[in-house]
mmCIF file of C-alpha atoms and ligand atoms in Angstrom:
data_model
loop_
_atom_site.group_PDB
_atom_site.id
_atom_site.type_symbol
_atom_site.label_atom_id
_atom_site.label_comp_id
_atom_site.label_asym_id
_atom_site.label_seq_id
_atom_site.Cartn_x
_atom_site.Cartn_y
_atom_site.Cartn_z
ATOM 1 C CA MET A 247 8.924 -28.143 84.747
ATOM 2 C CA VAL A 248 12.437 -27.062 84.025
ATOM 3 C CA PHE A 249 15.898 -28.553 84.164
ATOM 4 C CA PRO A 250 17.175 -30.124 86.373
ATOM 5 C CA ASP A 251 13.767 -31.390 87.589
ATOM 6 C CA TYR A 252 12.737 -32.333 84.091
ATOM 7 C CA ARG A 253 15.250 -34.257 81.993
ATOM 8 C CA PRO A 254 13.824 -35.355 78.608
ATOM 9 C CA ARG A 255 16.779 -37.714 78.168
ATOM 10 C CA ARG A 256 15.421 -40.017 80.922
ATOM 11 C CA LEU A 257 12.976 -41.519 78.447
ATOM 12 C CA ARG A 258 15.490 -41.780 75.624
ATOM 13 C CA ARG A 259 17.846 -44.095 77.471
ATOM 14 C CA ASN A 260 16.978 -47.276 75.603
ATOM 15 C CA GLU A 261 14.972 -48.445 72.611
ATOM 16 C CA THR A 262 12.224 -50.011 74.731
ATOM 17 C CA PHE A 263 11.509 -46.683 76.424
ATOM 18 C CA ARG A 264 11.765 -44.865 73.109
ATOM 19 C CA ALA A 265 9.259 -47.278 71.560
ATOM 20 C CA LEU A 266 6.957 -46.829 74.577
ATOM 21 C CA ILE A 267 6.610 -43.083 74.046
ATOM 22 C CA ARG A 268 6.812 -43.027 70.217
ATOM 23 C CA GLU A 269 4.054 -40.749 68.904
ATOM 24 C CA THR A 270 3.918 -41.781 65.253
ATOM 25 C CA SER A 271 3.679 -45.206 63.679
ATOM 26 C CA LEU A 272 4.527 -46.298 60.163
ATOM 27 C CA SER A 273 3.943 -49.672 58.571
ATOM 28 C CA PRO A 274 3.470 -51.108 55.069
ATOM 29 C CA ALA A 275 -0.280 -51.118 55.798
ATOM 30 C CA HIS A 276 -0.224 -47.317 55.478
ATOM 31 C CA LEU A 277 1.390 -47.387 52.033
ATOM 32 C CA VAL A 278 0.060 -47.449 48.476
ATOM 33 C CA TYR A 279 2.450 -48.578 45.738
ATOM 34 C CA PRO A 280 2.086 -47.010 42.257
ATOM 35 C CA LEU A 281 2.315 -49.277 39.193
ATOM 36 C CA PHE A 282 2.916 -48.150 35.603
ATOM 37 C CA VAL A 283 1.193 -50.523 33.211
ATOM 38 C CA THR A 284 2.201 -50.781 29.572
ATOM 39 C CA THR A 285 1.149 -52.780 26.510
ATOM 40 C CA GLY A 286 3.116 -55.736 25.137
ATOM 41 C CA LYS A 287 4.108 -59.036 26.711
ATOM 42 C CA GLY A 288 6.853 -59.870 29.179
ATOM 43 C CA VAL A 289 7.766 -56.195 29.551
ATOM 44 C CA ARG A 290 9.619 -54.801 32.565
ATOM 45 C CA ALA A 291 11.125 -51.598 31.225
ATOM 46 C CA PRO A 292 13.171 -49.551 33.702
ATOM 47 C CA ILE A 293 12.385 -45.830 34.012
ATOM 48 C CA GLY A 294 15.647 -43.889 33.820
ATOM 49 C CA SER A 295 14.796 -41.147 36.297
ATOM 50 C CA MET A 296 13.115 -43.538 38.764
ATOM 51 C CA PRO A 297 15.662 -46.260 39.569
ATOM 52 C CA GLY A 298 13.942 -49.430 40.800
ATOM 53 C CA ILE A 299 10.604 -48.617 39.125
ATOM 54 C CA ASP A 300 9.602 -50.327 35.859
ATOM 55 C CA ARG A 301 6.855 -50.021 33.332
ATOM 56 C CA ILE A 302 5.190 -53.432 33.530
ATOM 57 C CA SER A 303 3.013 -55.257 30.989
ATOM 58 C CA VAL A 304 -0.332 -56.739 32.050
ATOM 59 C CA ASP A 305 0.932 -60.353 32.058
ATOM 60 C CA GLN A 306 3.594 -59.443 34.661
ATOM 61 C CA LEU A 307 1.133 -57.891 37.122
ATOM 62 C CA GLY A 308 0.246 -61.099 38.955
ATOM 63 C CA ARG A 309 3.852 -61.543 40.026
ATOM 64 C CA GLU A 310 4.103 -57.911 41.082
ATOM 65 C CA ALA A 311 0.861 -58.183 43.088
ATOM 66 C CA LYS A 312 2.083 -61.246 44.964
ATOM 67 C CA GLU A 313 5.354 -59.531 45.779
ATOM 68 C CA CYS A 314 3.473 -56.542 47.249
ATOM 69 C CA LEU A 315 1.184 -58.759 49.319
ATOM 70 C CA ALA A 316 4.126 -60.781 50.639
ATOM 71 C CA LEU A 317 5.701 -57.523 51.820
ATOM 72 C CA GLY A 318 2.512 -56.466 53.617
ATOM 73 C CA ILE A 319 1.555 -53.865 51.014
ATOM 74 C CA GLY A 320 -2.162 -54.305 50.410
ATOM 75 C CA ASN A 321 -2.808 -51.328 48.137
ATOM 76 C CA VAL A 322 -1.636 -50.284 44.679
ATOM 77 C CA ILE A 323 -2.592 -47.421 42.384
ATOM 78 C CA LEU A 324 -2.461 -47.872 38.613
ATOM 79 C CA PHE A 325 -1.235 -45.567 35.855
ATOM 80 C CA GLY A 326 -1.610 -46.561 32.218
ATOM 81 C CA LEU A 327 0.522 -46.156 29.124
ATOM 82 C CA PRO A 328 -1.793 -46.724 26.172
ATOM 83 C CA ASP A 329 -0.579 -47.593 22.660
ATOM 84 C CA LYS A 330 -2.505 -44.762 21.056
ATOM 85 C CA LYS A 331 -3.453 -41.281 22.163
ATOM 86 C CA ASP A 332 -6.001 -38.892 20.649
ATOM 87 C CA PRO A 333 -7.329 -35.397 21.434
ATOM 88 C CA ALA A 334 -10.446 -36.841 23.108
ATOM 89 C CA ALA A 335 -8.624 -39.352 25.373
ATOM 90 C CA SER A 336 -10.799 -42.211 24.133
ATOM 91 C CA GLY A 337 -8.276 -44.757 25.457
ATOM 92 C CA ALA A 338 -9.052 -43.622 29.013
ATOM 93 C CA TYR A 339 -12.506 -45.222 29.103
ATOM 94 C CA ALA A 340 -12.183 -48.026 26.507
ATOM 95 C CA ALA A 341 -13.567 -51.296 27.886
ATOM 96 C CA ASP A 342 -10.382 -53.060 26.717
ATOM 97 C CA GLY A 343 -8.065 -50.140 27.573
ATOM 98 C CA ILE A 344 -4.748 -50.696 29.295
ATOM 99 C CA ILE A 345 -6.003 -49.895 32.796
ATOM 100 C CA GLN A 346 -9.222 -51.841 32.382
ATOM 101 C CA ARG A 347 -7.204 -54.926 31.359
ATOM 102 C CA ALA A 348 -4.734 -54.363 34.192
ATOM 103 C CA ILE A 349 -7.504 -54.209 36.804
ATOM 104 C CA LYS A 350 -9.038 -57.466 35.552
ATOM 105 C CA GLU A 351 -5.679 -59.218 35.609
ATOM 106 C CA LEU A 352 -4.915 -58.038 39.155
ATOM 107 C CA LYS A 353 -8.352 -58.909 40.530
ATOM 108 C CA ASN A 354 -8.051 -62.289 38.861
ATOM 109 C CA LYS A 355 -4.531 -63.123 40.108
ATOM 110 C CA ALA A 356 -4.601 -61.439 43.537
ATOM 111 C CA PRO A 357 -8.151 -60.572 44.617
ATOM 112 C CA GLU A 358 -6.987 -59.536 48.122
ATOM 113 C CA LEU A 359 -4.912 -56.690 46.706
ATOM 114 C CA MET A 360 -6.874 -53.407 46.734
ATOM 115 C CA VAL A 361 -6.611 -51.756 43.343
ATOM 116 C CA SER A 362 -7.039 -47.994 43.073
ATOM 117 C CA THR A 363 -6.851 -46.207 39.744
ATOM 118 C CA ASP A 364 -5.647 -42.756 38.803
ATOM 119 C CA VAL A 365 -8.475 -41.076 36.908
ATOM 120 C CA CYS A 366 -6.999 -38.479 34.553
ATOM 121 C CA LEU A 367 -6.775 -37.896 30.821
ATOM 122 C CA CYS A 368 -3.182 -36.690 30.388
ATOM 123 C CA GLU A 369 -1.797 -40.156 29.634
ATOM 124 C CA TYR A 370 -4.452 -40.599 26.911
ATOM 125 C CA THR A 371 -4.567 -37.193 25.201
ATOM 126 C CA SER A 372 -2.261 -36.538 22.239
ATOM 127 C CA HIS A 373 -1.638 -33.011 23.624
ATOM 128 C CA GLY A 374 -0.786 -34.251 27.130
ATOM 129 C CA HIS A 375 -3.197 -31.990 29.021
ATOM 130 C CA CYS A 376 -5.490 -33.403 31.702
ATOM 131 C CA GLY A 377 -8.712 -32.427 29.917
ATOM 132 C CA ILE A 378 -10.402 -31.656 26.619
ATOM 133 C CA LEU A 379 -9.017 -28.656 24.735
ATOM 134 C CA VAL A 380 -11.085 -25.876 23.250
ATOM 135 C CA GLY A 381 -8.531 -23.792 21.395
ATOM 136 C CA GLU A 382 -5.544 -23.817 23.738
ATOM 137 C CA GLU A 383 -7.651 -23.897 26.894
ATOM 138 C CA VAL A 384 -8.525 -26.968 28.919
ATOM 139 C CA ASP A 385 -12.327 -26.857 29.010
ATOM 140 C CA ASN A 386 -13.532 -27.764 32.485
ATOM 141 C CA ASP A 387 -17.137 -28.746 31.854
ATOM 142 C CA ALA A 388 -16.419 -30.578 28.594
ATOM 143 C CA THR A 389 -13.973 -32.775 30.530
ATOM 144 C CA LEU A 390 -16.258 -33.800 33.414
ATOM 145 C CA GLY A 391 -18.354 -36.326 31.502
ATOM 146 C CA ILE A 392 -15.253 -38.084 30.157
ATOM 147 C CA LEU A 393 -13.715 -38.314 33.623
ATOM 148 C CA ALA A 394 -16.964 -39.795 34.967
ATOM 149 C CA LYS A 395 -17.068 -42.286 32.089
ATOM 150 C CA THR A 396 -13.451 -43.230 32.814
ATOM 151 C CA ALA A 397 -14.119 -43.763 36.526
ATOM 152 C CA VAL A 398 -17.166 -45.922 35.746
ATOM 153 C CA SER A 399 -15.153 -48.008 33.263
ATOM 154 C CA HIS A 400 -12.545 -48.626 35.970
ATOM 155 C CA ALA A 401 -15.224 -49.657 38.473
ATOM 156 C CA ARG A 402 -16.808 -51.931 35.871
ATOM 157 C CA ALA A 403 -13.438 -53.634 35.341
ATOM 158 C CA GLY A 404 -13.251 -54.238 39.104
ATOM 159 C CA ALA A 405 -11.368 -51.268 40.571
ATOM 160 C CA ASP A 406 -11.737 -51.044 44.360
ATOM 161 C CA MET A 407 -11.270 -47.254 44.498
ATOM 162 C CA VAL A 408 -10.919 -44.394 41.996
ATOM 163 C CA ALA A 409 -8.600 -41.412 42.421
ATOM 164 C CA PRO A 410 -9.271 -38.396 40.191
ATOM 165 C CA SER A 411 -6.077 -36.364 39.661
ATOM 166 C CA ASP A 412 -7.114 -34.016 36.838
ATOM 167 C CA MET A 413 -8.009 -30.970 39.011
ATOM 168 C CA MET A 414 -11.136 -30.018 37.030
ATOM 169 C CA ASP A 415 -13.712 -28.216 39.192
ATOM 170 C CA GLY A 416 -16.732 -30.350 40.064
ATOM 171 C CA ARG A 417 -15.293 -33.688 39.034
ATOM 172 C CA VAL A 418 -15.749 -35.432 42.366
ATOM 173 C CA GLY A 419 -19.498 -34.759 42.350
ATOM 174 C CA GLU A 420 -19.810 -35.795 38.712
ATOM 175 C CA ILE A 421 -17.883 -39.037 39.314
ATOM 176 C CA ARG A 422 -19.842 -39.826 42.504
ATOM 177 C CA ALA A 423 -23.155 -39.390 40.685
ATOM 178 C CA ALA A 424 -22.044 -41.535 37.738
ATOM 179 C CA LEU A 425 -20.743 -44.324 39.997
ATOM 180 C CA ASP A 426 -23.959 -44.340 42.040
ATOM 181 C CA GLU A 427 -26.091 -44.404 38.920
ATOM 182 C CA GLU A 428 -24.196 -47.441 37.608
ATOM 183 C CA ASP A 429 -24.554 -49.345 40.896
ATOM 184 C CA PHE A 430 -21.057 -48.635 42.170
ATOM 185 C CA ALA A 431 -22.183 -46.860 45.326
ATOM 186 C CA ASN A 432 -19.595 -48.866 47.278
ATOM 187 C CA VAL A 433 -16.597 -47.659 45.281
ATOM 188 C CA PRO A 434 -14.869 -44.866 47.245
ATOM 189 C CA ILE A 435 -13.276 -41.748 45.753
ATOM 190 C CA MET A 436 -9.792 -40.770 46.889
ATOM 191 C CA SER A 437 -9.647 -37.222 45.570
ATOM 192 C CA TYR A 438 -6.408 -35.519 44.631
ATOM 193 C CA ALA A 439 -8.122 -32.582 46.337
ATOM 194 C CA VAL A 440 -5.010 -30.464 46.785
ATOM 195 C CA LYS A 441 -2.669 -31.017 43.869
ATOM 196 C CA TYR A 442 -0.069 -28.376 43.186
ATOM 197 C CA ALA A 443 1.442 -27.405 39.824
ATOM 198 C CA SER A 444 4.769 -28.879 40.854
ATOM 199 C CA ALA A 445 8.184 -29.395 39.294
ATOM 200 C CA PHE A 446 8.459 -32.558 41.405
ATOM 201 C CA TYR A 447 6.350 -34.465 38.828
ATOM 202 C CA GLY A 448 9.171 -34.401 36.259
ATOM 203 C CA PRO A 449 10.225 -38.066 36.404
ATOM 204 C CA PHE A 450 6.582 -39.238 36.364
ATOM 205 C CA ARG A 451 5.997 -37.424 33.106
ATOM 206 C CA GLU A 452 8.863 -39.391 31.599
ATOM 207 C CA ALA A 453 7.487 -42.606 33.110
ATOM 208 C CA ALA A 454 3.902 -42.053 31.953
ATOM 209 C CA ASP A 455 4.773 -40.107 28.805
ATOM 210 C CA CYS A 456 2.297 -37.383 29.718
ATOM 211 C CA ALA A 457 4.113 -34.046 29.602
ATOM 212 C CA PRO A 458 1.899 -31.326 28.091
ATOM 213 C CA GLN A 459 2.881 -30.637 24.469
ATOM 214 C CA PHE A 460 2.482 -26.880 25.020
ATOM 215 C CA GLY A 461 2.105 -24.650 28.065
ATOM 216 C CA ASP A 462 1.862 -26.094 31.569
ATOM 217 C CA ARG A 463 -0.769 -27.184 34.075
ATOM 218 C CA SER A 464 -0.986 -23.941 36.087
ATOM 219 C CA SER A 465 -4.499 -23.170 34.857
ATOM 220 C CA TYR A 466 -5.849 -26.234 36.646
ATOM 221 C CA GLN A 467 -3.313 -27.393 39.262
ATOM 222 C CA MET A 468 -2.780 -25.226 42.358
ATOM 223 C CA ASP A 469 -0.265 -22.447 42.916
ATOM 224 C CA PRO A 470 2.471 -23.707 45.309
ATOM 225 C CA ALA A 471 2.179 -20.420 47.218
ATOM 226 C CA ASN A 472 -1.335 -21.142 48.505
ATOM 227 C CA VAL A 473 -2.602 -22.910 51.597
ATOM 228 C CA ARG A 474 -5.946 -21.185 52.311
ATOM 229 C CA GLU A 475 -6.972 -22.197 48.810
ATOM 230 C CA ALA A 476 -6.151 -25.800 49.763
ATOM 231 C CA ILE A 477 -8.889 -25.619 52.398
ATOM 232 C CA ARG A 478 -11.365 -24.307 49.813
ATOM 233 C CA GLU A 479 -10.454 -27.086 47.366
ATOM 234 C CA ALA A 480 -10.788 -29.784 50.029
ATOM 235 C CA THR A 481 -14.096 -28.331 51.305
ATOM 236 C CA LEU A 482 -15.567 -28.567 47.815
ATOM 237 C CA ASP A 483 -14.468 -32.183 47.456
ATOM 238 C CA VAL A 484 -15.932 -33.119 50.846
ATOM 239 C CA GLU A 485 -19.231 -31.575 49.807
ATOM 240 C CA GLU A 486 -19.133 -33.407 46.485
ATOM 241 C CA GLY A 487 -18.653 -36.771 48.202
ATOM 242 C CA ALA A 488 -14.919 -37.487 48.449
ATOM 243 C CA ASP A 489 -14.021 -40.315 50.850
ATOM 244 C CA ILE A 490 -10.296 -39.533 51.165
ATOM 245 C CA LEU A 491 -8.535 -36.183 50.653
ATOM 246 C CA MET A 492 -5.090 -36.183 49.095
ATOM 247 C CA VAL A 493 -2.295 -33.631 49.175
ATOM 248 C CA LYS A 494 0.367 -33.794 46.477
ATOM 249 C CA PRO A 495 3.395 -33.554 46.537
ATOM 250 C CA ALA A 496 4.171 -34.503 50.148
ATOM 251 C CA VAL A 497 7.528 -33.435 51.581
ATOM 252 C CA ALA A 498 7.501 -29.848 50.342
ATOM 253 C CA TYR A 499 3.858 -29.549 51.498
ATOM 254 C CA LEU A 500 3.905 -30.980 55.042
ATOM 255 C CA ASP A 501 2.262 -27.793 56.321
ATOM 256 C CA VAL A 502 -0.644 -28.368 53.940
ATOM 257 C CA ILE A 503 -1.035 -31.963 55.130
ATOM 258 C CA ALA A 504 -1.092 -30.711 58.726
ATOM 259 C CA ARG A 505 -3.725 -28.083 57.902
ATOM 260 C CA LEU A 506 -5.991 -30.621 56.211
ATOM 261 C CA ARG A 507 -5.565 -32.981 59.160
ATOM 262 C CA GLU A 508 -6.740 -30.208 61.507
ATOM 263 C CA GLU A 509 -9.632 -28.959 59.397
ATOM 264 C CA PHE A 510 -11.226 -32.224 58.201
ATOM 265 C CA ASP A 511 -12.092 -35.548 59.725
ATOM 266 C CA LEU A 512 -11.842 -37.583 56.515
ATOM 267 C CA PRO A 513 -8.748 -39.731 56.023
ATOM 268 C CA VAL A 514 -5.863 -37.728 54.549
ATOM 269 C CA ALA A 515 -3.521 -39.180 51.937
ATOM 270 C CA ALA A 516 -0.216 -37.720 50.768
ATOM 271 C CA TYR A 517 1.474 -38.481 47.462
ATOM 272 C CA HIS A 518 5.246 -38.740 47.855
ATOM 273 C CA VAL A 519 5.865 -38.046 44.179
ATOM 274 C CA SER A 520 8.348 -39.097 41.524
ATOM 275 C CA GLY A 521 10.746 -36.155 41.947
ATOM 276 C CA GLU A 522 10.877 -36.681 45.699
ATOM 277 C CA TYR A 523 11.728 -40.343 45.072
ATOM 278 C CA ALA A 524 14.303 -39.528 42.369
ATOM 279 C CA MET A 525 16.140 -37.124 44.688
ATOM 280 C CA ILE A 526 16.568 -39.796 47.353
ATOM 281 C CA LYS A 527 17.707 -42.380 44.792
ATOM 282 C CA ALA A 528 20.178 -39.983 43.166
ATOM 283 C CA ALA A 529 21.805 -38.960 46.437
ATOM 284 C CA ALA A 530 21.920 -42.584 47.599
ATOM 285 C CA ALA A 531 23.574 -43.667 44.330
ATOM 286 C CA GLN A 532 26.328 -41.145 45.035
ATOM 287 C CA GLY A 533 26.778 -42.582 48.513
ATOM 288 C CA TRP A 534 25.848 -39.215 50.013
ATOM 289 C CA ILE A 535 22.986 -40.417 52.216
ATOM 290 C CA ASP A 536 21.947 -43.607 53.995
ATOM 291 C CA GLU A 537 19.011 -44.528 51.759
ATOM 292 C CA LYS A 538 17.154 -46.827 54.164
ATOM 293 C CA ARG A 539 17.220 -44.308 56.987
ATOM 294 C CA VAL A 540 16.312 -41.367 54.757
ATOM 295 C CA VAL A 541 13.341 -43.288 53.316
ATOM 296 C CA ALA A 542 12.074 -44.298 56.772
ATOM 297 C CA GLU A 543 12.529 -40.773 58.147
ATOM 298 C CA THR A 544 10.813 -39.190 55.136
ATOM 299 C CA LEU A 545 7.765 -41.473 55.318
ATOM 300 C CA LEU A 546 7.577 -41.003 59.087
ATOM 301 C CA ALA A 547 7.626 -37.215 58.617
ATOM 302 C CA ILE A 548 4.692 -37.442 56.219
ATOM 303 C CA ARG A 549 2.773 -39.525 58.757
ATOM 304 C CA ARG A 550 3.733 -37.135 61.601
ATOM 305 C CA ALA A 551 2.404 -34.206 59.576
ATOM 306 C CA GLY A 552 -0.970 -35.957 59.590
ATOM 307 C CA ALA A 553 -1.238 -38.285 56.604
ATOM 308 C CA ASP A 554 -3.043 -41.563 57.230
ATOM 309 C CA ILE A 555 -2.085 -42.908 53.818
ATOM 310 C CA ILE A 556 1.140 -42.437 51.841
ATOM 311 C CA ILE A 557 1.348 -43.158 48.136
ATOM 312 C CA THR A 558 5.025 -43.809 47.527
ATOM 313 C CA TYR A 559 7.444 -45.441 45.089
ATOM 314 C CA CYS A 560 9.475 -46.321 48.206
ATOM 315 C CA ALA A 561 6.784 -48.719 49.494
ATOM 316 C CA LYS A 562 8.568 -51.944 48.539
ATOM 317 C CA ASP A 563 12.003 -50.646 49.582
ATOM 318 C CA TYR A 564 10.626 -49.590 52.954
ATOM 319 C CA ALA A 565 8.785 -52.872 53.534
ATOM 320 C CA ARG A 566 11.931 -54.826 52.574
ATOM 321 C CA SER A 567 14.050 -52.776 54.945
ATOM 322 C CA LEU A 568 11.922 -54.007 57.865
ATOM 323 C CA GLY A 569 12.606 -57.678 57.123
HETATM 324 C C1 PBG B 684 -1.757 -37.281 36.236
HETATM 325 C C2 PBG B 684 -0.808 -37.470 37.347
HETATM 326 C C3 PBG B 684 0.485 -36.908 37.530
HETATM 327 C C4 PBG B 684 0.990 -37.486 38.697
HETATM 328 C C5 PBG B 684 0.015 -38.317 39.210
HETATM 329 N N1 PBG B 684 -1.092 -38.273 38.370
HETATM 330 C C6 PBG B 684 1.266 -36.019 36.653
HETATM 331 C C7 PBG B 684 0.877 -34.604 36.510
HETATM 332 O O1 PBG B 684 -0.085 -34.108 37.086
HETATM 333 O O2 PBG B 684 1.568 -33.949 35.718
HETATM 334 C C8 PBG B 684 2.356 -37.232 39.279
HETATM 335 C C9 PBG B 684 2.885 -38.327 40.143
HETATM 336 C C10 PBG B 684 4.338 -38.275 40.420
HETATM 337 O O3 PBG B 684 5.063 -37.320 40.075
HETATM 338 O O4 PBG B 684 4.811 -39.249 41.027
HETATM 339 N N2 PBG B 684 -2.301 -36.029 36.080
#
């Protein structure tokens, strides 16, 4: 069909028609809101490079949880800022660690809220790398047991889902086996299957105080140039028992999200990361963009590319903008 027989504008004439033929949906139910949890009492400390996002102490989490639920956001993911760090990341799996206490508080104050946890060591190691160092190298196999121990400690504290973000080879299988062994067969794994070594994590590293003290993460996170490798990474995680496959970052990697959507039938998540959030906030603060519309369009684009789930610092802003 060609013009003038076919006129695409016929179905764009009013909002009711536009809504009738809309191909992609977006609602707060698709979103996961990240929370940074810190020690102390009564703390809500703003993060300079992430306007609107605070580091929150455990006692403030109940209020935060209720706010999310009231906005229709049923899922959060936790990141911890421990008081002490050491080379072995012992704070990551401590029974009374920051995340373990945060999970208990949330499940106590708002049991309906689904609590996922980021499983990684970089917030807990004094050197800021995501695994155990041997010399200046991050040792893959020496890290696996600690990641599994960390995931189990989160499940024991009541976590509803664990999300390994370290990018060690074999960690999904190791975590699955450890969870099953400890009677947590029902706790799903949302794997950061395809996580790139990205400059878009800059603000997060300020927020979570987890920048590597030397070198970078290119020996474990993926090269931004690669997409076939993304398929190999995701295939491994499927075989090891992942329940959800994540791509991270999101906006600069929409092609990767679309590829995963085509190749796999597991749910696909996308992490709209700190730098992507900071760029929107910075431009909006200058009055250069319409923040509400840019946020909605960005999240819609991530869904259109094929993500079922979006982890985003914009979750509350977006949900509020609907009301
Ligand atoms: C931990 C982790 C990072 C992010 C999520 N989990 C930082 C990193 O890998 O350096 C980044 C999230 C964001 O930028 O919003 N490894």
